[in-house]
PDB file of C-alpha atoms and ligand atoms in Angstrom:
ATOM      1  CA  MET A 277     -67.377  41.700  67.679  1.00  0.00           C
ATOM      2  CA  THR A 278     -66.254  44.831  70.070  1.00  0.00           C
ATOM      3  CA  GLU A 279     -68.959  44.007  72.237  1.00  0.00           C
ATOM      4  CA  ASN A 280     -67.433  40.194  73.129  1.00  0.00           C
ATOM      5  CA  ALA A 281     -64.328  41.819  74.421  1.00  0.00           C
ATOM      6  CA  ARG A 282     -66.628  44.712  76.649  1.00  0.00           C
ATOM      7  CA  ARG A 283     -68.183  42.353  78.025  1.00  0.00           C
ATOM      8  CA  SER A 284     -65.364  39.737  78.161  1.00  0.00           C
ATOM      9  CA  ALA A 285     -63.789  43.046  80.126  1.00  0.00           C
ATOM     10  CA  ALA A 286     -66.446  43.965  82.599  1.00  0.00           C
ATOM     11  CA  ALA A 287     -66.769  40.136  83.226  1.00  0.00           C
ATOM     12  CA  VAL A 288     -62.574  39.888  84.473  1.00  0.00           C
ATOM     13  CA  GLN A 289     -63.065  43.084  86.507  1.00  0.00           C
ATOM     14  CA  ALA A 290     -66.112  42.024  88.345  1.00  0.00           C
ATOM     15  CA  ARG A 291     -63.874  38.654  88.752  1.00  0.00           C
ATOM     16  CA  VAL A 292     -60.590  41.247  89.974  1.00  0.00           C
ATOM     17  CA  PRO A 293     -61.896  44.608  90.998  1.00  0.00           C
ATOM     18  CA  GLY A 294     -59.645  47.326  90.576  1.00  0.00           C
ATOM     19  CA  PHE A 295     -56.828  45.118  89.448  1.00  0.00           C
ATOM     20  CA  VAL A 296     -55.050  46.755  86.512  1.00  0.00           C
ATOM     21  CA  PRO A 297     -52.833  44.341  84.370  1.00  0.00           C
ATOM     22  CA  ARG A 298     -49.908  45.684  82.467  1.00  0.00           C
ATOM     23  CA  VAL A 299     -48.361  42.991  80.454  1.00  0.00           C
ATOM     24  CA  GLY A 300     -51.081  40.507  78.794  1.00  0.00           C
ATOM     25  CA  ILE A 301     -49.137  36.931  77.886  1.00  0.00           C
ATOM     26  CA  VAL A 302     -50.068  34.788  75.403  1.00  0.00           C
ATOM     27  CA  LEU A 303     -48.548  31.174  76.044  1.00  0.00           C
ATOM     28  CA  GLY A 304     -48.102  28.904  72.947  1.00  0.00           C
ATOM     29  CA  SER A 305     -48.963  25.019  72.918  1.00  0.00           C
ATOM     30  CA  GLY A 306     -47.615  22.875  75.801  1.00  0.00           C
ATOM     31  CA  LEU A 307     -45.963  26.126  77.370  1.00  0.00           C
ATOM     32  CA  GLY A 308     -49.050  27.065  79.431  1.00  0.00           C
ATOM     33  CA  GLY A 309     -47.487  26.140  82.750  1.00  0.00           C
ATOM     34  CA  PHE A 310     -45.774  29.628  82.902  1.00  0.00           C
ATOM     35  CA  ALA A 311     -48.743  30.300  84.295  1.00  0.00           C
ATOM     36  CA  GLU A 312     -48.504  28.421  87.436  1.00  0.00           C
ATOM     37  CA  ARG A 313     -45.570  31.420  88.480  1.00  0.00           C
ATOM     38  CA  ILE A 314     -47.908  33.727  88.816  1.00  0.00           C
ATOM     39  CA  GLU A 315     -48.861  35.425  92.333  1.00  0.00           C
ATOM     40  CA  ASP A 316     -51.844  35.859  94.129  1.00  0.00           C
ATOM     41  CA  ALA A 317     -53.485  34.181  91.281  1.00  0.00           C
ATOM     42  CA  VAL A 318     -57.060  34.570  89.947  1.00  0.00           C
ATOM     43  CA  ALA A 319     -58.107  32.142  87.167  1.00  0.00           C
ATOM     44  CA  ILE A 320     -61.219  32.639  85.282  1.00  0.00           C
ATOM     45  CA  PRO A 321     -62.123  29.919  82.341  1.00  0.00           C
ATOM     46  CA  TYR A 322     -62.604  30.768  78.700  1.00  0.00           C
ATOM     47  CA  GLY A 323     -66.290  29.694  79.213  1.00  0.00           C
ATOM     48  CA  ASP A 324     -66.453  32.282  81.900  1.00  0.00           C
ATOM     49  CA  LEU A 325     -65.612  35.507  79.145  1.00  0.00           C
ATOM     50  CA  PRO A 326     -68.186  35.776  76.365  1.00  0.00           C
ATOM     51  CA  GLY A 327     -66.351  35.204  72.355  1.00  0.00           C
ATOM     52  CA  PHE A 328     -63.192  33.826  74.349  1.00  0.00           C
ATOM     53  CA  PRO A 329     -62.470  30.767  72.045  1.00  0.00           C
ATOM     54  CA  ARG A 330     -63.507  27.071  73.306  1.00  0.00           C
ATOM     55  CA  PRO A 331     -59.679  25.529  72.640  1.00  0.00           C
ATOM     56  CA  SER A 332     -59.990  23.034  70.197  1.00  0.00           C
ATOM     57  CA  VAL A 333     -56.345  21.888  70.039  1.00  0.00           C
ATOM     58  CA  HIS A 334     -54.300  19.815  72.937  1.00  0.00           C
ATOM     59  CA  GLY A 335     -51.581  21.922  74.436  1.00  0.00           C
ATOM     60  CA  HIS A 336     -53.949  24.749  75.259  1.00  0.00           C
ATOM     61  CA  ALA A 337     -56.083  24.941  78.581  1.00  0.00           C
ATOM     62  CA  GLY A 338     -58.436  28.088  77.850  1.00  0.00           C
ATOM     63  CA  ARG A 339     -58.023  30.069  80.595  1.00  0.00           C
ATOM     64  CA  MET A 340     -57.129  33.280  81.387  1.00  0.00           C
ATOM     65  CA  VAL A 341     -55.109  34.146  84.515  1.00  0.00           C
ATOM     66  CA  LEU A 342     -54.315  37.120  86.618  1.00  0.00           C
ATOM     67  CA  GLY A 343     -51.674  38.478  89.139  1.00  0.00           C
ATOM     68  CA  SER A 344     -48.242  39.501  89.686  1.00  0.00           C
ATOM     69  CA  LEU A 345     -44.874  38.019  88.678  1.00  0.00           C
ATOM     70  CA  GLY A 346     -41.321  39.629  88.554  1.00  0.00           C
ATOM     71  CA  GLY A 347     -42.788  42.779  90.388  1.00  0.00           C
ATOM     72  CA  GLN A 348     -45.583  43.451  87.497  1.00  0.00           C
ATOM     73  CA  ARG A 349     -48.846  42.769  87.452  1.00  0.00           C
ATOM     74  CA  VAL A 350     -49.650  40.622  84.583  1.00  0.00           C
ATOM     75  CA  VAL A 351     -52.619  38.616  82.776  1.00  0.00           C
ATOM     76  CA  CYS A 352     -51.782  35.327  81.058  1.00  0.00           C
ATOM     77  CA  LEU A 353     -53.942  33.629  78.573  1.00  0.00           C
ATOM     78  CA  GLN A 354     -53.302  29.775  78.318  1.00  0.00           C
ATOM     79  CA  GLY A 355     -54.842  29.242  75.288  1.00  0.00           C
ATOM     80  CA  ARG A 356     -55.216  31.182  71.922  1.00  0.00           C
ATOM     81  CA  VAL A 357     -57.225  31.169  68.500  1.00  0.00           C
ATOM     82  CA  HIS A 358     -55.309  30.449  65.053  1.00  0.00           C
ATOM     83  CA  LEU A 359     -57.099  31.136  62.039  1.00  0.00           C
ATOM     84  CA  TYR A 360     -57.273  27.656  61.009  1.00  0.00           C
ATOM     85  CA  GLU A 361     -59.489  26.568  63.446  1.00  0.00           C
ATOM     86  CA  GLY A 362     -61.885  28.439  60.669  1.00  0.00           C
ATOM     87  CA  THR A 363     -63.482  30.614  62.795  1.00  0.00           C
ATOM     88  CA  GLY A 364     -62.612  33.923  61.655  1.00  0.00           C
ATOM     89  CA  PRO A 365     -60.868  36.808  63.170  1.00  0.00           C
ATOM     90  CA  GLU A 366     -63.227  37.194  65.965  1.00  0.00           C
ATOM     91  CA  GLY A 367     -62.202  35.511  68.596  1.00  0.00           C
ATOM     92  CA  VAL A 368     -58.328  36.549  68.121  1.00  0.00           C
ATOM     93  CA  LYS A 369     -59.601  40.358  68.380  1.00  0.00           C
ATOM     94  CA  THR A 370     -61.687  39.906  71.212  1.00  0.00           C
ATOM     95  CA  LEU A 371     -58.607  38.337  72.946  1.00  0.00           C
ATOM     96  CA  VAL A 372     -55.994  40.865  72.508  1.00  0.00           C
ATOM     97  CA  ARG A 373     -59.334  44.146  72.723  1.00  0.00           C
ATOM     98  CA  THR A 374     -60.118  42.542  76.048  1.00  0.00           C
ATOM     99  CA  LEU A 375     -56.140  42.713  77.281  1.00  0.00           C
ATOM    100  CA  LYS A 376     -56.273  45.893  75.865  1.00  0.00           C
ATOM    101  CA  LEU A 377     -59.342  47.130  77.667  1.00  0.00           C
ATOM    102  CA  LEU A 378     -58.334  45.844  81.202  1.00  0.00           C
ATOM    103  CA  GLY A 379     -55.690  48.179  80.847  1.00  0.00           C
ATOM    104  CA  CYS A 380     -52.347  46.398  79.667  1.00  0.00           C
ATOM    105  CA  GLU A 381     -49.724  48.018  77.740  1.00  0.00           C
ATOM    106  CA  ILE A 382     -47.471  45.520  76.430  1.00  0.00           C
ATOM    107  CA  LEU A 383     -48.546  41.921  75.004  1.00  0.00           C
ATOM    108  CA  VAL A 384     -45.926  39.103  75.323  1.00  0.00           C
ATOM    109  CA  LEU A 385     -46.130  36.617  72.703  1.00  0.00           C
ATOM    110  CA  THR A 386     -45.410  33.237  73.078  1.00  0.00           C
ATOM    111  CA  ASN A 387     -45.265  30.434  70.259  1.00  0.00           C
ATOM    112  CA  ALA A 388     -43.947  26.431  68.968  1.00  0.00           C
ATOM    113  CA  ALA A 389     -42.250  27.413  65.916  1.00  0.00           C
ATOM    114  CA  GLY A 390     -40.103  25.184  63.865  1.00  0.00           C
ATOM    115  CA  SER A 391     -36.701  26.233  62.586  1.00  0.00           C
ATOM    116  CA  LEU A 392     -35.376  26.788  58.962  1.00  0.00           C
ATOM    117  CA  ARG A 393     -31.839  27.501  60.692  1.00  0.00           C
ATOM    118  CA  ARG A 394     -29.896  24.219  61.145  1.00  0.00           C
ATOM    119  CA  ASP A 395     -27.956  26.522  63.884  1.00  0.00           C
ATOM    120  CA  VAL A 396     -30.802  27.664  65.645  1.00  0.00           C
ATOM    121  CA  GLY A 397     -32.513  24.059  66.339  1.00  0.00           C
ATOM    122  CA  PRO A 398     -34.779  22.308  68.560  1.00  0.00           C
ATOM    123  CA  GLY A 399     -34.736  23.731  72.409  1.00  0.00           C
ATOM    124  CA  SER A 400     -33.912  27.074  71.091  1.00  0.00           C
ATOM    125  CA  LEU A 401     -35.707  29.969  71.816  1.00  0.00           C
ATOM    126  CA  MET A 402     -35.800  32.639  69.440  1.00  0.00           C
ATOM    127  CA  ALA A 403     -36.637  36.589  70.261  1.00  0.00           C
ATOM    128  CA  ILE A 404     -39.097  37.653  67.541  1.00  0.00           C
ATOM    129  CA  SER A 405     -37.489  40.478  65.143  1.00  0.00           C
ATOM    130  CA  ASP A 406     -40.460  41.283  62.218  1.00  0.00           C
ATOM    131  CA  HIS A 407     -42.883  38.661  61.173  1.00  0.00           C
ATOM    132  CA  ILE A 408     -43.805  37.863  57.474  1.00  0.00           C
ATOM    133  CA  ASN A 409     -47.631  37.276  57.496  1.00  0.00           C
ATOM    134  CA  LEU A 410     -48.464  34.505  54.829  1.00  0.00           C
ATOM    135  CA  LEU A 411     -51.603  33.562  56.133  1.00  0.00           C
ATOM    136  CA  GLY A 412     -53.822  34.895  53.661  1.00  0.00           C
ATOM    137  CA  THR A 413     -55.552  37.284  55.190  1.00  0.00           C
ATOM    138  CA  ASN A 414     -55.323  39.639  57.915  1.00  0.00           C
ATOM    139  CA  PRO A 415     -57.494  39.725  61.076  1.00  0.00           C
ATOM    140  CA  LEU A 416     -58.417  43.633  60.439  1.00  0.00           C
ATOM    141  CA  VAL A 417     -60.185  42.870  57.319  1.00  0.00           C
ATOM    142  CA  GLY A 418     -64.251  44.218  57.686  1.00  0.00           C
ATOM    143  CA  PRO A 419     -65.214  47.416  58.749  1.00  0.00           C
ATOM    144  CA  ASN A 420     -62.599  49.177  60.911  1.00  0.00           C
ATOM    145  CA  ASP A 421     -63.304  49.773  65.076  1.00  0.00           C
ATOM    146  CA  ASP A 422     -62.183  53.579  65.181  1.00  0.00           C
ATOM    147  CA  ASP A 423     -62.679  53.318  68.887  1.00  0.00           C
ATOM    148  CA  PHE A 424     -59.594  50.236  68.665  1.00  0.00           C
ATOM    149  CA  GLY A 425     -57.299  51.934  66.329  1.00  0.00           C
ATOM    150  CA  PRO A 426     -56.756  52.904  62.971  1.00  0.00           C
ATOM    151  CA  ARG A 427     -57.734  51.871  59.467  1.00  0.00           C
ATOM    152  CA  PHE A 428     -54.640  51.428  58.085  1.00  0.00           C
ATOM    153  CA  PRO A 429     -52.091  50.648  61.116  1.00  0.00           C
ATOM    154  CA  PRO A 430     -48.528  51.009  60.697  1.00  0.00           C
ATOM    155  CA  MET A 431     -46.553  47.617  61.039  1.00  0.00           C
ATOM    156  CA  ALA A 432     -42.877  49.019  60.867  1.00  0.00           C
ATOM    157  CA  ASP A 433     -41.947  48.466  64.677  1.00  0.00           C
ATOM    158  CA  ALA A 434     -44.591  46.163  64.935  1.00  0.00           C
ATOM    159  CA  TRP A 435     -42.293  44.185  67.318  1.00  0.00           C
ATOM    160  CA  ASP A 436     -40.888  46.365  69.885  1.00  0.00           C
ATOM    161  CA  PRO A 437     -37.102  47.177  69.519  1.00  0.00           C
ATOM    162  CA  ALA A 438     -36.420  48.672  73.070  1.00  0.00           C
ATOM    163  CA  LEU A 439     -38.877  45.316  74.773  1.00  0.00           C
ATOM    164  CA  ARG A 440     -36.867  42.965  72.344  1.00  0.00           C
ATOM    165  CA  ALA A 441     -33.646  44.720  74.278  1.00  0.00           C
ATOM    166  CA  VAL A 442     -35.500  44.272  77.558  1.00  0.00           C
ATOM    167  CA  LEU A 443     -35.888  40.423  76.901  1.00  0.00           C
ATOM    168  CA  GLY A 444     -31.961  40.482  74.832  1.00  0.00           C
ATOM    169  CA  GLN A 445     -30.762  41.569  78.613  1.00  0.00           C
ATOM    170  CA  ALA A 446     -33.300  39.358  80.465  1.00  0.00           C
ATOM    171  CA  ALA A 447     -31.800  36.318  78.676  1.00  0.00           C
ATOM    172  CA  ALA A 448     -28.204  37.603  79.273  1.00  0.00           C
ATOM    173  CA  ARG A 449     -29.253  37.864  82.985  1.00  0.00           C
ATOM    174  CA  ARG A 450     -30.432  34.614  83.276  1.00  0.00           C
ATOM    175  CA  GLY A 451     -28.080  32.492  81.201  1.00  0.00           C
ATOM    176  CA  VAL A 452     -30.488  31.831  78.638  1.00  0.00           C
ATOM    177  CA  ALA A 453     -29.314  31.424  75.324  1.00  0.00           C
ATOM    178  CA  LEU A 454     -31.420  33.321  72.760  1.00  0.00           C
ATOM    179  CA  ALA A 455     -31.564  33.869  68.888  1.00  0.00           C
ATOM    180  CA  GLU A 456     -33.367  36.384  67.125  1.00  0.00           C
ATOM    181  CA  GLY A 457     -35.551  35.691  64.123  1.00  0.00           C
ATOM    182  CA  VAL A 458     -38.402  36.778  61.938  1.00  0.00           C
ATOM    183  CA  TYR A 459     -41.219  34.680  62.259  1.00  0.00           C
ATOM    184  CA  CYS A 460     -43.518  33.848  59.187  1.00  0.00           C
ATOM    185  CA  ALA A 461     -46.877  32.096  59.466  1.00  0.00           C
ATOM    186  CA  LEU A 462     -48.612  29.895  57.837  1.00  0.00           C
ATOM    187  CA  LEU A 463     -52.578  29.222  57.599  1.00  0.00           C
ATOM    188  CA  GLY A 464     -52.201  25.463  58.623  1.00  0.00           C
ATOM    189  CA  PRO A 465     -53.537  23.140  59.693  1.00  0.00           C
ATOM    190  CA  ALA A 466     -50.944  21.089  57.355  1.00  0.00           C
ATOM    191  CA  PHE A 467     -47.612  21.389  58.287  1.00  0.00           C
ATOM    192  CA  GLU A 468     -45.400  22.865  55.191  1.00  0.00           C
ATOM    193  CA  THR A 469     -43.984  21.002  52.216  1.00  0.00           C
ATOM    194  CA  PRO A 470     -40.741  20.981  51.787  1.00  0.00           C
ATOM    195  CA  ALA A 471     -40.983  23.058  48.893  1.00  0.00           C
ATOM    196  CA  GLU A 472     -42.733  25.545  50.630  1.00  0.00           C
ATOM    197  CA  VAL A 473     -40.005  25.828  54.116  1.00  0.00           C
ATOM    198  CA  ARG A 474     -37.795  26.194  51.064  1.00  0.00           C
ATOM    199  CA  MET A 475     -39.629  29.281  50.025  1.00  0.00           C
ATOM    200  CA  VAL A 476     -39.688  30.694  53.528  1.00  0.00           C
ATOM    201  CA  LYS A 477     -36.582  30.708  54.236  1.00  0.00           C
ATOM    202  CA  LEU A 478     -35.397  32.539  50.624  1.00  0.00           C
ATOM    203  CA  LEU A 479     -38.153  34.942  51.771  1.00  0.00           C
ATOM    204  CA  GLY A 480     -36.025  35.765  54.340  1.00  0.00           C
ATOM    205  CA  ALA A 481     -37.861  33.941  57.485  1.00  0.00           C
ATOM    206  CA  ASP A 482     -36.360  32.221  60.346  1.00  0.00           C
ATOM    207  CA  ALA A 483     -39.113  29.991  61.829  1.00  0.00           C
ATOM    208  CA  VAL A 484     -42.310  29.205  60.414  1.00  0.00           C
ATOM    209  CA  GLY A 485     -45.877  28.124  62.577  1.00  0.00           C
ATOM    210  CA  MET A 486     -49.245  28.900  62.564  1.00  0.00           C
ATOM    211  CA  SER A 487     -50.019  31.480  64.732  1.00  0.00           C
ATOM    212  CA  THR A 488     -49.106  35.031  66.618  1.00  0.00           C
ATOM    213  CA  VAL A 489     -48.921  37.348  63.746  1.00  0.00           C
ATOM    214  CA  PRO A 490     -52.570  37.576  63.672  1.00  0.00           C
ATOM    215  CA  GLU A 491     -52.492  38.710  67.869  1.00  0.00           C
ATOM    216  CA  CYS A 492     -49.773  41.226  66.836  1.00  0.00           C
ATOM    217  CA  ILE A 493     -51.881  42.695  63.897  1.00  0.00           C
ATOM    218  CA  VAL A 494     -54.914  43.107  66.468  1.00  0.00           C
ATOM    219  CA  ALA A 495     -52.715  44.800  69.298  1.00  0.00           C
ATOM    220  CA  ARG A 496     -50.187  47.157  66.708  1.00  0.00           C
ATOM    221  CA  HIS A 497     -53.799  48.490  65.955  1.00  0.00           C
ATOM    222  CA  CYS A 498     -54.832  49.183  69.233  1.00  0.00           C
ATOM    223  CA  GLY A 499     -51.391  50.650  70.013  1.00  0.00           C
ATOM    224  CA  LEU A 500     -50.136  47.958  72.173  1.00  0.00           C
ATOM    225  CA  ARG A 501     -46.712  46.998  72.147  1.00  0.00           C
ATOM    226  CA  VAL A 502     -45.781  43.643  71.942  1.00  0.00           C
ATOM    227  CA  VAL A 503     -42.605  41.539  72.265  1.00  0.00           C
ATOM    228  CA  GLY A 504     -42.415  37.822  71.340  1.00  0.00           C
ATOM    229  CA  CYS A 505     -40.397  34.304  71.615  1.00  0.00           C
ATOM    230  CA  ALA A 506     -40.631  31.363  69.694  1.00  0.00           C
ATOM    231  CA  VAL A 507     -39.909  28.201  70.852  1.00  0.00           C
ATOM    232  CA  ILE A 508     -37.731  26.386  68.004  1.00  0.00           C
ATOM    233  CA  THR A 509     -39.398  22.794  68.659  1.00  0.00           C
ATOM    234  CA  ASN A 510     -37.729  21.240  65.182  1.00  0.00           C
ATOM    235  CA  LEU A 511     -36.542  22.146  62.280  1.00  0.00           C
ATOM    236  CA  GLY A 512     -38.517  22.723  59.055  1.00  0.00           C
ATOM    237  CA  VAL A 513     -39.275  19.806  56.752  1.00  0.00           C
ATOM    238  CA  GLY A 514     -37.200  18.799  55.187  1.00  0.00           C
ATOM    239  CA  LEU A 515     -34.234  20.648  56.677  1.00  0.00           C
ATOM    240  CA  ASP A 516     -33.509  16.886  58.847  1.00  0.00           C
ATOM    241  CA  ASP A 517     -35.013  13.489  58.406  1.00  0.00           C
ATOM    242  CA  GLY A 518     -36.359  14.149  61.360  1.00  0.00           C
ATOM    243  CA  GLU A 519     -40.748  14.301  61.576  1.00  0.00           C
ATOM    244  CA  VAL A 520     -42.918  17.164  62.879  1.00  0.00           C
ATOM    245  CA  SER A 521     -46.014  16.372  64.741  1.00  0.00           C
ATOM    246  CA  HIS A 522     -48.315  18.128  67.224  1.00  0.00           C
ATOM    247  CA  ALA A 523     -47.496  15.543  69.458  1.00  0.00           C
ATOM    248  CA  GLN A 524     -43.698  16.111  69.212  1.00  0.00           C
ATOM    249  CA  THR A 525     -44.487  20.007  69.332  1.00  0.00           C
ATOM    250  CA  LEU A 526     -45.651  19.538  72.390  1.00  0.00           C
ATOM    251  CA  ASN A 527     -42.757  17.826  73.669  1.00  0.00           C
ATOM    252  CA  ALA A 528     -40.152  20.077  72.464  1.00  0.00           C
ATOM    253  CA  ALA A 529     -41.916  22.500  74.049  1.00  0.00           C
ATOM    254  CA  ALA A 530     -42.200  20.510  76.796  1.00  0.00           C
ATOM    255  CA  GLY A 531     -38.653  20.262  77.444  1.00  0.00           C
ATOM    256  CA  ALA A 532     -37.646  24.188  76.657  1.00  0.00           C
ATOM    257  CA  ALA A 533     -40.738  25.388  79.301  1.00  0.00           C
ATOM    258  CA  GLY A 534     -38.181  26.119  81.796  1.00  0.00           C
ATOM    259  CA  ARG A 535     -36.080  28.404  79.578  1.00  0.00           C
ATOM    260  CA  LEU A 536     -39.148  30.495  78.568  1.00  0.00           C
ATOM    261  CA  GLU A 537     -40.463  30.936  82.201  1.00  0.00           C
ATOM    262  CA  ALA A 538     -36.894  32.119  83.329  1.00  0.00           C
ATOM    263  CA  LEU A 539     -36.845  34.478  80.010  1.00  0.00           C
ATOM    264  CA  LEU A 540     -40.209  35.742  81.158  1.00  0.00           C
ATOM    265  CA  THR A 541     -39.482  36.088  84.387  1.00  0.00           C
ATOM    266  CA  GLY A 542     -36.296  37.811  83.712  1.00  0.00           C
ATOM    267  CA  PHE A 543     -37.722  40.256  81.237  1.00  0.00           C
ATOM    268  CA  LEU A 544     -40.944  41.148  83.733  1.00  0.00           C
ATOM    269  CA  GLU A 545     -38.316  41.765  86.536  1.00  0.00           C
ATOM    270  CA  ALA A 546     -36.035  44.125  83.888  1.00  0.00           C
ATOM    271  CA  LEU A 547     -38.997  46.302  82.828  1.00  0.00           C
ATOM    272  CA  ASP A 548     -39.471  49.750  84.152  1.00  0.00           C
ATOM    273  CA  PRO A 549     -41.593  49.259  86.683  1.00  0.00           C
TER     274      PRO A 549
HETATM  275  N1  LIG B 625     -43.845  24.340  60.780  1.00  0.00           N
HETATM  276  C1  LIG B 625     -45.762  25.209  60.980  1.00  0.00           C
HETATM  277  N2  LIG B 625     -45.907  25.227  62.835  1.00  0.00           N
HETATM  278  C2  LIG B 625     -45.035  25.012  63.791  1.00  0.00           C
HETATM  279  C3  LIG B 625     -43.449  24.298  63.330  1.00  0.00           C
HETATM  280  C4  LIG B 625     -43.655  23.824  61.981  1.00  0.00           C
HETATM  281  O1  LIG B 625     -42.870  22.725  61.734  1.00  0.00           O
HETATM  282  N3  LIG B 625     -43.253  23.391  64.535  1.00  0.00           N
HETATM  283  C5  LIG B 625     -44.209  24.302  65.109  1.00  0.00           C
HETATM  284  N4  LIG B 625     -45.172  24.439  64.773  1.00  0.00           N
END
């Protein structure tokens, strides 16, 4: 319901009058610590924001943090919704459209993902160059809200090449290794079978996960520019003999979190003022 995004944006504006964020940042599983870096931070629990999720997955805190970082006004979402939670696409639409209504122009998406490339192993960071939607659905299914965007939004350059270049510059400047690749979203919550991992690899994906693509689609629909980074927490099932579990995802994400935080801070500093 669009109404939830409007009410949530109004609730945020009542807490931080006159504050207009430019960059929205969604922090994936185990990556919420980035929000601790924000200066003059104001945190708002999702419970205070109509239509925001009560995150059910361990590793997602469920609050919005507004403030400044790297010379930019930012709003961080510590906690997202996944379609596998079964509550439909409304939650994703509310999160992303609230950021749009607050004034954001840019959306930074992060996630924990499995790699389909042995040369990009656990702990690596991968800039998302494009996506494949294998969720079996699309968050824009249903009546179109013309106030936000067109019925048939284009998805060429869904992942903004210029912003990705800025991310690459930030990586070089900070000495952070950054791979680049195509992210494929599957519905989950079951992890992939080895055959499914071989399939998505054949289709041209470099990483696989259960999030991010719905947010990108809703964001492009309403004209936000999108840039993203996957934190590789494991190789895809069957590509090695390691095991995949949520605990292992959180653990590996924690190990890479410092580099992701440096990368994102560098990105914010490198953006045009
Ligand atoms: N598959 C799906 N989602 C994931 C994975 C994976 O291997 N790793 C972290 N999130």
